[in-house]
GROMACS .gro file of N, CA and C in nm:
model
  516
    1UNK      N    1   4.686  31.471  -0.259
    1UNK     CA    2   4.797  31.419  -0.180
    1UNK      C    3   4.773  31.447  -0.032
    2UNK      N    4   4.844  31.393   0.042
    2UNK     CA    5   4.824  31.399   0.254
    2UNK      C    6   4.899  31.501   0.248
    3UNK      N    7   4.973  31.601   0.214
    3UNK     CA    8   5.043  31.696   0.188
    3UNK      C    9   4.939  31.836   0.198
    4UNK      N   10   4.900  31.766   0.064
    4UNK     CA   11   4.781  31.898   0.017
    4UNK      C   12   4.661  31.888   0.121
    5UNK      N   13   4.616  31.782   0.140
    5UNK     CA   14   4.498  31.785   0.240
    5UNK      C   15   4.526  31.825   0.405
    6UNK      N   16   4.681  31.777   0.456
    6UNK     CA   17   4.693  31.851   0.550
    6UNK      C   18   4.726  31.992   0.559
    7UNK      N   19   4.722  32.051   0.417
    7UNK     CA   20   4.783  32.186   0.455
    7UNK      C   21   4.620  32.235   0.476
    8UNK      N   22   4.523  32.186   0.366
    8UNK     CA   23   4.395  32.246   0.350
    8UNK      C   24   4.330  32.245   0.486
    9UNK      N   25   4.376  32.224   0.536
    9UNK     CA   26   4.305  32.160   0.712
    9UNK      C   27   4.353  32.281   0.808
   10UNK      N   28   4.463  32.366   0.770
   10UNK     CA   29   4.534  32.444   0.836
   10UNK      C   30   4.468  32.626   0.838
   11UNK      N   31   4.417  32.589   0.673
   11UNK     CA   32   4.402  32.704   0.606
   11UNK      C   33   4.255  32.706   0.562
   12UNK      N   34   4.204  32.789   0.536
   12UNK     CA   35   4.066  32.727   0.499
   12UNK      C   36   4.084  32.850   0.335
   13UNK      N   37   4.171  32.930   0.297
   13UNK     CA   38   4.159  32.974   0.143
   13UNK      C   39   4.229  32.867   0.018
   14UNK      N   40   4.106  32.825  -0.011
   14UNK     CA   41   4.202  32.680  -0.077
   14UNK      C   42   4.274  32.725  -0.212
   15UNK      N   43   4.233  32.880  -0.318
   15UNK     CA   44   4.313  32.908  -0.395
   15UNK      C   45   4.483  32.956  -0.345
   16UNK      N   46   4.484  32.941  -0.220
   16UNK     CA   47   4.607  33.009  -0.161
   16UNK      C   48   4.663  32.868  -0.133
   17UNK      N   49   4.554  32.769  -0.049
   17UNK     CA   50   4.668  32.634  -0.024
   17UNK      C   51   4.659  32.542  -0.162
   18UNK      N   52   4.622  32.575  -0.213
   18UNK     CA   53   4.634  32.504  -0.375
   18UNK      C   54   4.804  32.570  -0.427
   19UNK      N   55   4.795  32.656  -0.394
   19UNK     CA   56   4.938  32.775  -0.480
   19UNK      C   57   5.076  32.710  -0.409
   20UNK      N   58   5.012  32.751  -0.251
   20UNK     CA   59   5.120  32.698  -0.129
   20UNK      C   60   5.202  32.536  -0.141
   21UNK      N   61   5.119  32.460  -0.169
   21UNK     CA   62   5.067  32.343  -0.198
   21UNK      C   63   5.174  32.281  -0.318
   22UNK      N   64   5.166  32.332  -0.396
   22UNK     CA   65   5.281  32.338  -0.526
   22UNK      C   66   5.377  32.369  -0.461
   23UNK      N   67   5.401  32.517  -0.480
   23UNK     CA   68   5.493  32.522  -0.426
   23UNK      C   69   5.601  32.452  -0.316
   24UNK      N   70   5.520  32.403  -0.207
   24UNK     CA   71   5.600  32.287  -0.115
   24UNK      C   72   5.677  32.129  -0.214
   25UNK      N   73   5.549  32.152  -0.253
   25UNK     CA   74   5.580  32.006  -0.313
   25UNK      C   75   5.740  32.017  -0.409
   26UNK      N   76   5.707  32.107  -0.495
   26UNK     CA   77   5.830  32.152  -0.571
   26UNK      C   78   5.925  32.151  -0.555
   27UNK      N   79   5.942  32.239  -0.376
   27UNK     CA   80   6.082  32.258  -0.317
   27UNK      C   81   6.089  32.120  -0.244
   28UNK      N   82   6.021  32.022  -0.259
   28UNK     CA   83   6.066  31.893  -0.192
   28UNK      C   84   6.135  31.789  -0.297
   29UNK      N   85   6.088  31.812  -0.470
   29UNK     CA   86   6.111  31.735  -0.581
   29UNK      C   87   6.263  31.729  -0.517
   30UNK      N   88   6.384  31.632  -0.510
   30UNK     CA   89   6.511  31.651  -0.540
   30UNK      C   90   6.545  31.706  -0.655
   31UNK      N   91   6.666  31.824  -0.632
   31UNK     CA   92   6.717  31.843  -0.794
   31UNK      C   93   6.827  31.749  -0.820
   32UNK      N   94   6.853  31.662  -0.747
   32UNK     CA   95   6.967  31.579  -0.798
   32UNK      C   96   6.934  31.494  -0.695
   33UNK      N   97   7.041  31.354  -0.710
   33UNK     CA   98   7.052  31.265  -0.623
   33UNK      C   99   7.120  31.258  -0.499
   34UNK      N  100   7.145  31.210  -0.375
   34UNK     CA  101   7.200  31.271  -0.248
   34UNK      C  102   7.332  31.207  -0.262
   35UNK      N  103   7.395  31.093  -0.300
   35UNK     CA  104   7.539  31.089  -0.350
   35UNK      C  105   7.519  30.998  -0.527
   36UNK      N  106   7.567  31.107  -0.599
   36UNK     CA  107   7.637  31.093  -0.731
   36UNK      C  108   7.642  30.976  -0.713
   37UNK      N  109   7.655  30.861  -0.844
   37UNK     CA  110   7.672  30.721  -0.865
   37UNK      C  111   7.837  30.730  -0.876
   38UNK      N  112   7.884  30.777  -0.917
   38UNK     CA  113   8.014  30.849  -0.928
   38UNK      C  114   8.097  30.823  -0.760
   39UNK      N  115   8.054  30.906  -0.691
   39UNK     CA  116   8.082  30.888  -0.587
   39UNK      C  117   8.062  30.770  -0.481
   40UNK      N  118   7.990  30.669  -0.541
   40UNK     CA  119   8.037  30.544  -0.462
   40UNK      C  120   8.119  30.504  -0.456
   41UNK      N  121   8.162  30.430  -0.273
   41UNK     CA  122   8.243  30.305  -0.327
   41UNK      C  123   8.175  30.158  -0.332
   42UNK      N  124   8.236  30.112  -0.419
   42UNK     CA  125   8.238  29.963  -0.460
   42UNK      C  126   8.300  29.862  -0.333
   43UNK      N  127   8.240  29.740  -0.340
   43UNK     CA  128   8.269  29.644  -0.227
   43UNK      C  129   8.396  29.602  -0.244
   44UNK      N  130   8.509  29.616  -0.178
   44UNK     CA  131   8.663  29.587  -0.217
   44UNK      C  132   8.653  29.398  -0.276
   45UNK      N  133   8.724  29.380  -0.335
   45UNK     CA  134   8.764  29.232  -0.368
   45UNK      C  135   8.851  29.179  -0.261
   46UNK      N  136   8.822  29.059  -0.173
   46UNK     CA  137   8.835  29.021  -0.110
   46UNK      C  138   8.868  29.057   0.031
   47UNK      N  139   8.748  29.164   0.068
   47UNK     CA  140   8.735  29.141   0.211
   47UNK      C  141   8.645  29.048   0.236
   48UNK      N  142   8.698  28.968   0.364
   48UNK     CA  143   8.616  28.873   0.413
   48UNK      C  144   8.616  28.872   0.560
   49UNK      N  145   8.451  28.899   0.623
   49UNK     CA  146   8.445  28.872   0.784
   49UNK      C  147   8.328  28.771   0.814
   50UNK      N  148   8.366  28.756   0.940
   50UNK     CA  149   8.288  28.613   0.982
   50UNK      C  150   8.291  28.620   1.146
   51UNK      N  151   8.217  28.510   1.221
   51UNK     CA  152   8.183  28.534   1.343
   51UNK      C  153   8.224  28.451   1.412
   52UNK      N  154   8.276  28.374   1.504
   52UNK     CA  155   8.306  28.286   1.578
   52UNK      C  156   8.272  28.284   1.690
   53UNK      N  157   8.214  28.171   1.779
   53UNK     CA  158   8.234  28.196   1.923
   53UNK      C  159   8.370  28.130   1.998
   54UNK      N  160   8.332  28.143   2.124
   54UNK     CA  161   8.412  28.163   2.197
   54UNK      C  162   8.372  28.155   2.356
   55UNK      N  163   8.416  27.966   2.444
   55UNK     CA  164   8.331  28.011   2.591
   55UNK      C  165   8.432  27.992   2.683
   56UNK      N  166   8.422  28.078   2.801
   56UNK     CA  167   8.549  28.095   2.900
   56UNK      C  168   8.482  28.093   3.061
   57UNK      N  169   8.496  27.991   3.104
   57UNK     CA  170   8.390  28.044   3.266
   57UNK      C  171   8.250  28.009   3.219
   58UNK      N  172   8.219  27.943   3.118
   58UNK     CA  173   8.036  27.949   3.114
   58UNK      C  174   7.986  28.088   3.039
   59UNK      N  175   8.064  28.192   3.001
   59UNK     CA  176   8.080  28.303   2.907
   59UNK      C  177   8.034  28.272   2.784
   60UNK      N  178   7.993  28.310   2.693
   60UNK     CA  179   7.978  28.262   2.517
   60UNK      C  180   8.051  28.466   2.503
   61UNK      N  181   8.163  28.447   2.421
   61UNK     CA  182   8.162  28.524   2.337
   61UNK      C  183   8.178  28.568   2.236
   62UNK      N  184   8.121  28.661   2.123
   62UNK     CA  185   8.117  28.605   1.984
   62UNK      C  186   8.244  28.694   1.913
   63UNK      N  187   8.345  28.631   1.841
   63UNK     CA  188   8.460  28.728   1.737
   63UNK      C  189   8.416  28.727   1.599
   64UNK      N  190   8.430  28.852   1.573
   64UNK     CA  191   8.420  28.917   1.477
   64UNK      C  192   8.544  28.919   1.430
   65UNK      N  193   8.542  28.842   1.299
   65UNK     CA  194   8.708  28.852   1.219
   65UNK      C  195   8.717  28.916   1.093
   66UNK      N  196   8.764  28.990   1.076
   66UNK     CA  197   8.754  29.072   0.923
   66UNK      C  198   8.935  29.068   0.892
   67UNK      N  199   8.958  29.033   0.782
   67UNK     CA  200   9.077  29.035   0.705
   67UNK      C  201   9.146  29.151   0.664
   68UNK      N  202   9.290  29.170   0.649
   68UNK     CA  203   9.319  29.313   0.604
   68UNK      C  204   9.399  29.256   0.493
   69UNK      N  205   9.444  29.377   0.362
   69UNK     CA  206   9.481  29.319   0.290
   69UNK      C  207   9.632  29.308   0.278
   70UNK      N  208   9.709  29.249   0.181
   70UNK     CA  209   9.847  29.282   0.220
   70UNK      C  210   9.826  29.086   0.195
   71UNK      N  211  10.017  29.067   0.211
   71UNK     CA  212  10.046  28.946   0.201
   71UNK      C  213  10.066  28.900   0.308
   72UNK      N  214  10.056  28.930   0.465
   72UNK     CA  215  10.077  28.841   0.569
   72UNK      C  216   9.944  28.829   0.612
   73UNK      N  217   9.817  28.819   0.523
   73UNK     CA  218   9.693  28.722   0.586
   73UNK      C  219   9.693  28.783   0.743
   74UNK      N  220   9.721  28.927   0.765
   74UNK     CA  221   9.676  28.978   0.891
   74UNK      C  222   9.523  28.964   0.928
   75UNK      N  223   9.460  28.962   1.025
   75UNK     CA  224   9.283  28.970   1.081
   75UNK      C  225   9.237  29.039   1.197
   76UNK      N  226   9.219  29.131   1.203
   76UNK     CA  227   9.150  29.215   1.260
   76UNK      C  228   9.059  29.127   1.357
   77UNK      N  229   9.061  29.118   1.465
   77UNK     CA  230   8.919  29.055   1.568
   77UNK      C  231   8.877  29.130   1.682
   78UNK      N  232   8.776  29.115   1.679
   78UNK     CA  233   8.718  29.225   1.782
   78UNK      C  234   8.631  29.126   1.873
   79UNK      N  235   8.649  29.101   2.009
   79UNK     CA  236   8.573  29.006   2.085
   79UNK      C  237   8.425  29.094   2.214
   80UNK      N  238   8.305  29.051   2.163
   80UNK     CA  239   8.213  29.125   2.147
   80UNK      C  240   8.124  29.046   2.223
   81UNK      N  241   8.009  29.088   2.289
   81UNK     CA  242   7.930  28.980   2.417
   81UNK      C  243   7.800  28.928   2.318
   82UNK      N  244   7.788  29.034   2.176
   82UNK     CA  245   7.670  28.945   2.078
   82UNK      C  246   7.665  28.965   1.954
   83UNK      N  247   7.620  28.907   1.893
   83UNK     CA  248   7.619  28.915   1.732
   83UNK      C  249   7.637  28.987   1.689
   84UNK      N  250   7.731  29.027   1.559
   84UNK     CA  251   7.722  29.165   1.478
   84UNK      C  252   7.577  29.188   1.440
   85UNK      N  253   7.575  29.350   1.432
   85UNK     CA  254   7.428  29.399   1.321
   85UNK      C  255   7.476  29.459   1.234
   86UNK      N  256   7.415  29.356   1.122
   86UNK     CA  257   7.451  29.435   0.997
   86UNK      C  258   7.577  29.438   0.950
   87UNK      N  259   7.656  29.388   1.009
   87UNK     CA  260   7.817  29.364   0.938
   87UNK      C  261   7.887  29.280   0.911
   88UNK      N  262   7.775  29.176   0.823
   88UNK     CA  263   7.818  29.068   0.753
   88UNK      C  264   7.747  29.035   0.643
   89UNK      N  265   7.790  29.007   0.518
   89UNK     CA  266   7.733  28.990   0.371
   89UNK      C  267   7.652  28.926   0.403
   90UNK      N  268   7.574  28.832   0.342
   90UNK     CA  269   7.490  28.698   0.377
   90UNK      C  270   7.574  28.564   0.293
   91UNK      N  271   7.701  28.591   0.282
   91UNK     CA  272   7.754  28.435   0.215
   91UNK      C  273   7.847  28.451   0.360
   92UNK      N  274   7.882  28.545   0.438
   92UNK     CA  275   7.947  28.535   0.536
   92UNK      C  276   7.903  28.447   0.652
   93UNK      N  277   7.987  28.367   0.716
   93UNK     CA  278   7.966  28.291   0.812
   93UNK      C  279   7.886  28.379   0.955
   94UNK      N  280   7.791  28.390   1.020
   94UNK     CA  281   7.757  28.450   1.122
   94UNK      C  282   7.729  28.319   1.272
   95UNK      N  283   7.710  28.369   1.383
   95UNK     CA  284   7.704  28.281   1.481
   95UNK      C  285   7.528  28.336   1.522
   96UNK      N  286   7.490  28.258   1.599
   96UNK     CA  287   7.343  28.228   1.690
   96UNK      C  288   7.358  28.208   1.792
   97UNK      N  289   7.338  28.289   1.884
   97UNK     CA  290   7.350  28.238   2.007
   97UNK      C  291   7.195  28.155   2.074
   98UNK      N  292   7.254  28.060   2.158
   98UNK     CA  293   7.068  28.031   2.233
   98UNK      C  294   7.070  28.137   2.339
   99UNK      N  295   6.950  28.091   2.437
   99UNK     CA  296   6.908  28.163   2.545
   99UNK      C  297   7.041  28.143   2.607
  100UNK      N  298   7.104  28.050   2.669
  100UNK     CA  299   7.187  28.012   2.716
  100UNK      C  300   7.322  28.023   2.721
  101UNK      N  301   7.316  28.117   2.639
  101UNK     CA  302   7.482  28.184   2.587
  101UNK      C  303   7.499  28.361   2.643
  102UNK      N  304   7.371  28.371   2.645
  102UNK     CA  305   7.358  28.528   2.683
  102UNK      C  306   7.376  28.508   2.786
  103UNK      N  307   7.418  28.630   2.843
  103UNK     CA  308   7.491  28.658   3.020
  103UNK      C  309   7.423  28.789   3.039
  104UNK      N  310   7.409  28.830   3.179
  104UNK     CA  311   7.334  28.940   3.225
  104UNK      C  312   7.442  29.089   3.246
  105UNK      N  313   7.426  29.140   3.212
  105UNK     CA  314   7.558  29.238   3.198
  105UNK      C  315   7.582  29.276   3.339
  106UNK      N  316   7.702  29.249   3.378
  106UNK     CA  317   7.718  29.292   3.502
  106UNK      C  318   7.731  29.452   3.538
  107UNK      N  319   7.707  29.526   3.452
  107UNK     CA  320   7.676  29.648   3.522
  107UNK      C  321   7.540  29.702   3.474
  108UNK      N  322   7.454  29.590   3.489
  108UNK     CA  323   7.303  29.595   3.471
  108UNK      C  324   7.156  29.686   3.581
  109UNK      N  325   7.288  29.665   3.687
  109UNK     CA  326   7.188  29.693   3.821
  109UNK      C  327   7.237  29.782   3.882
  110UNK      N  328   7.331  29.867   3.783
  110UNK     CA  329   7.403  29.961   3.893
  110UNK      C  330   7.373  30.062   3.865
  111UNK      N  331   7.354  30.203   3.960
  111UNK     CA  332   7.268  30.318   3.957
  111UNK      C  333   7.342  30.370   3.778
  112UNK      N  334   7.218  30.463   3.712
  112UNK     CA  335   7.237  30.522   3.657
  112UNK      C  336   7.302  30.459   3.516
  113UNK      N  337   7.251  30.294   3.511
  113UNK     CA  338   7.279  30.237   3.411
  113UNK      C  339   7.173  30.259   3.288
  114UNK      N  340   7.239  30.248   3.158
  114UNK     CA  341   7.144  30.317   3.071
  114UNK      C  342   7.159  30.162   2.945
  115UNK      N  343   7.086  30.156   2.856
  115UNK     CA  344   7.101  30.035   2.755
  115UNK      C  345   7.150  30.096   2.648
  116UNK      N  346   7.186  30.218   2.607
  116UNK     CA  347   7.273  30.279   2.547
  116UNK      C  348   7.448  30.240   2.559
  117UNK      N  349   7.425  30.202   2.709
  117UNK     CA  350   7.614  30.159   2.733
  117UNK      C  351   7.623  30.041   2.676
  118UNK      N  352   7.535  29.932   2.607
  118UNK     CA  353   7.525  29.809   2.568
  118UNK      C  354   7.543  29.849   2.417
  119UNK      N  355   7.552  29.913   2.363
  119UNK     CA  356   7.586  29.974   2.206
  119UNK      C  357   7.727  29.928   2.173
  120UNK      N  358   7.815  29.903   2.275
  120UNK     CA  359   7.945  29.919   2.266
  120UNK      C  360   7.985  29.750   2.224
  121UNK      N  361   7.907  29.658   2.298
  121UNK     CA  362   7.927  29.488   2.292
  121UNK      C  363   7.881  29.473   2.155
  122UNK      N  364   7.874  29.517   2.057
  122UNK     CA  365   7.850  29.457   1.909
  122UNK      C  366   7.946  29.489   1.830
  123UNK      N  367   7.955  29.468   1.692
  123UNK     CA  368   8.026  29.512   1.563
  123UNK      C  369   7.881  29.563   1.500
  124UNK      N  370   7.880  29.696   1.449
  124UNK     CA  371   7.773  29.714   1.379
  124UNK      C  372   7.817  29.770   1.246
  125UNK      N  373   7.730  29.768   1.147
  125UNK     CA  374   7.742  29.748   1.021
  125UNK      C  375   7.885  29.885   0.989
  126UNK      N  376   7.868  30.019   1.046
  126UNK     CA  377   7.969  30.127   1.056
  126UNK      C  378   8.097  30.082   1.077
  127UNK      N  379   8.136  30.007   1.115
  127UNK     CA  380   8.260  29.922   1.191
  127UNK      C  381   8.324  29.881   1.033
  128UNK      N  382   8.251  29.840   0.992
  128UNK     CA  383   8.278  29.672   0.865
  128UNK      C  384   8.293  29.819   0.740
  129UNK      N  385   8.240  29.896   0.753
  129UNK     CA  386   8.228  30.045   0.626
  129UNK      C  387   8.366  30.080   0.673
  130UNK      N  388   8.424  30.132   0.816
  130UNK     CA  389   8.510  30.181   0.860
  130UNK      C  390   8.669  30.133   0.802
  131UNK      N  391   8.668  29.957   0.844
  131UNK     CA  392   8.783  29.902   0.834
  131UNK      C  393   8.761  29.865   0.647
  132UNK      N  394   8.672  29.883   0.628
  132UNK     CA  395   8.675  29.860   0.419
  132UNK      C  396   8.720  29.967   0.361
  133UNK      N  397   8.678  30.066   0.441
  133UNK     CA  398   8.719  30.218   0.362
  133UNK      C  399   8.898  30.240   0.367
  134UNK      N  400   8.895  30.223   0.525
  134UNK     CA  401   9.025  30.287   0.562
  134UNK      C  402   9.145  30.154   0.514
  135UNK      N  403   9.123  30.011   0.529
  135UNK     CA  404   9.199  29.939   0.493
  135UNK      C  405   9.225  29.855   0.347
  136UNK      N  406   9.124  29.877   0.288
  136UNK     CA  407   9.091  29.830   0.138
  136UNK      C  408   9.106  29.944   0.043
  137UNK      N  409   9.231  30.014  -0.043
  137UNK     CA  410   9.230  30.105  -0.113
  137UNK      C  411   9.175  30.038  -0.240
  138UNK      N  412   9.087  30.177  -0.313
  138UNK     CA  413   9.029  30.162  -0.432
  138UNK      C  414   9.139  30.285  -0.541
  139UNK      N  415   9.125  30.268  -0.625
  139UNK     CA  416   9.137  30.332  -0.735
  139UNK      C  417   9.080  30.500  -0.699
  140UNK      N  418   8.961  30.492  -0.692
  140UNK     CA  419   8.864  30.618  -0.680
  140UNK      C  420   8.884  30.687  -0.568
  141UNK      N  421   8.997  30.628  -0.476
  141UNK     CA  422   8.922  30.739  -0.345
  141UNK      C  423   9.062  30.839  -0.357
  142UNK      N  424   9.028  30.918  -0.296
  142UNK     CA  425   9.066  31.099  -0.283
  142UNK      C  426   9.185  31.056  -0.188
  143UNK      N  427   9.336  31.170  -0.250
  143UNK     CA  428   9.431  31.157  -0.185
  143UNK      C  429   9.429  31.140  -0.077
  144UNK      N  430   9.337  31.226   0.027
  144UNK     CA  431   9.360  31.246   0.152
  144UNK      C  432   9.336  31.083   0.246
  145UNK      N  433   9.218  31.021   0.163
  145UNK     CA  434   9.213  30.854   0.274
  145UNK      C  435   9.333  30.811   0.197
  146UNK      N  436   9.373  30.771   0.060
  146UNK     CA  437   9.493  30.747   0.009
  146UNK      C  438   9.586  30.744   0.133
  147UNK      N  439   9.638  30.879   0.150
  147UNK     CA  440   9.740  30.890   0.263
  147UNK      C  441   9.712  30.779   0.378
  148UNK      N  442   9.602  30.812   0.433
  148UNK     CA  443   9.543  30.732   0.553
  148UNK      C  444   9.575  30.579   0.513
  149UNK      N  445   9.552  30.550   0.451
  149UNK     CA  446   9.586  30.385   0.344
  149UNK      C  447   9.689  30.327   0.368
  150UNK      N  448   9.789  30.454   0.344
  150UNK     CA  449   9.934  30.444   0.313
  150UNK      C  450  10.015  30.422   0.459
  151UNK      N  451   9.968  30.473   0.525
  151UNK     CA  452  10.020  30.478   0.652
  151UNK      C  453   9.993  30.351   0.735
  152UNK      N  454   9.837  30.295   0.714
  152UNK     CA  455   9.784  30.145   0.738
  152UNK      C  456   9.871  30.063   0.721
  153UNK      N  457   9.917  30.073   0.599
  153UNK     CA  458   9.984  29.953   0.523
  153UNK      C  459  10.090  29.988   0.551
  154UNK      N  460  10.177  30.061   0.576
  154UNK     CA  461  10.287  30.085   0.638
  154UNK      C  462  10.326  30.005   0.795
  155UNK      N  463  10.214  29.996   0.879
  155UNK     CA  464  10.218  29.955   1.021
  155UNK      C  465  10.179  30.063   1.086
  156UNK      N  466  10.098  30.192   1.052
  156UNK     CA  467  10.038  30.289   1.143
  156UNK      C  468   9.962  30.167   1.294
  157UNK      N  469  10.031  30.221   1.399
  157UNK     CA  470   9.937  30.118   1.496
  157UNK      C  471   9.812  30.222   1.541
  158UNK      N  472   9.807  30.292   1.548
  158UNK     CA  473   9.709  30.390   1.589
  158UNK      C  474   9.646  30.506   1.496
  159UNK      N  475   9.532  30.564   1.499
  159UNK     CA  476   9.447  30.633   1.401
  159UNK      C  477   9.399  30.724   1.462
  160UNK      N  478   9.434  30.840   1.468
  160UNK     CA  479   9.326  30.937   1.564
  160UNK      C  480   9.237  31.002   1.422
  161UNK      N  481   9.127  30.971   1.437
  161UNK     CA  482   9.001  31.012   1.348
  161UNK      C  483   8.922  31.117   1.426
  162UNK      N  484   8.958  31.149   1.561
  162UNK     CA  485   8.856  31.268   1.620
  162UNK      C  486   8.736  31.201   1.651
  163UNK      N  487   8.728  31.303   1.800
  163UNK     CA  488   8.606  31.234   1.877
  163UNK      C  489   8.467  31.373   1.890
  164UNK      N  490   8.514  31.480   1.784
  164UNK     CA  491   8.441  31.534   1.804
  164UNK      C  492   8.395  31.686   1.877
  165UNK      N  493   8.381  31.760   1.887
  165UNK     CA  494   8.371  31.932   2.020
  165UNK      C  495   8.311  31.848   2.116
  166UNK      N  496   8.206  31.767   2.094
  166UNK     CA  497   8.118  31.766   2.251
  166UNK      C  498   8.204  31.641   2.307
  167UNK      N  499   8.259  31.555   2.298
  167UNK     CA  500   8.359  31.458   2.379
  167UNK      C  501   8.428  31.512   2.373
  168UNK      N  502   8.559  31.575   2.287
  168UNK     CA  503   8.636  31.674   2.320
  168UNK      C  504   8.700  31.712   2.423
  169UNK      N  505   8.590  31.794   2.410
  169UNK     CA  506   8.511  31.958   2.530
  169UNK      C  507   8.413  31.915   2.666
  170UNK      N  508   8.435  31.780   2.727
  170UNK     CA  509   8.302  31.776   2.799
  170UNK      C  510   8.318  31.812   2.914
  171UNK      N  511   8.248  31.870   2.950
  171UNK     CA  512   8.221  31.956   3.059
  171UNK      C  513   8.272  32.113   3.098
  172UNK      N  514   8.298  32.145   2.968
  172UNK     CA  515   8.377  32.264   2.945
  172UNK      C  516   8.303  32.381   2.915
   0.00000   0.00000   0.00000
């Protein structure tokens, strides 16, 4: 194995990296799986999202519509400067933009701009997990999102989920 041969490269007593050697390997076997089959969730029955555009000024911008459940056909939209990643089935409707739809971000040229701040203009696949988990109750999930559920469907307008010690705390 590249395991065994890089350790032998390290060491030159090969009855010792032969022993070592096992041993690594061993403590790498998994003793179990990293989430239980048990512990999935399942894709809710009838969520449905999709992409639309949208042009204002020579603008293209793309909405992201995801459904909530309940009987007033409520929809969630989130208006976004480009395509979702990753947070749409493949029977789901998605948009394409051409060259010609993209726009140059206007805070492209300004000191101390990073392409990390461009993370924020998408729906990414976490988003579409987020609003399935928290707005689509299953059978299986644990009192505590239950509650969270309950409160959704109630008209909770706001969710504080925590931002964390280091946003928090910054500069502290």
């Amino acid at each position: 194995s590249s395991l065994k041969t890089s350790y032998q490269t390290m060491n030159h007593d090969h009855d010792d990296d032969d022993r070592a050697t096992d041993l690594m390997q061993s403590k790498m076997q998994p003793s179990r799986t990293i989430i239980e089959k048990h512990q999935r969730r399942f894709q809710s029955d009838g969520l449905k999202c999709s992409e639309s555009t949208e042009k204002e000024d020579a603008l293209t911008s793309v909405i992201f519509h995801c459904n909530l459940p309940g009987p007033l056909n409520t929809e969630l939209e989130f208006n976004c400067r480009e395509p979702s990643c990753g947070a749409l089935e493949a029977k789901e409707k998605a948009v394409k933009l051409t060259v010609e739809d993209y726009a140059v971000d206007p805070n492209f040229f300004d000191e101390g701009y990073a392409l990390a701040g461009a993370t924020g203009f998408k729906v990414w696949t976490g988003s579409r997990l987020m609003i399935e988990t928290l707005a689509w109750p299953q059978n299986e999930d644990c009192e505590g999102l239950k509650e969270i559920q309950r409160r959704i469907s109630s008209g909770a307008r706001l969710i504080e989920l925590g931002s964390g010690g280091e946003l928090s705390h910054h500069g502290a």
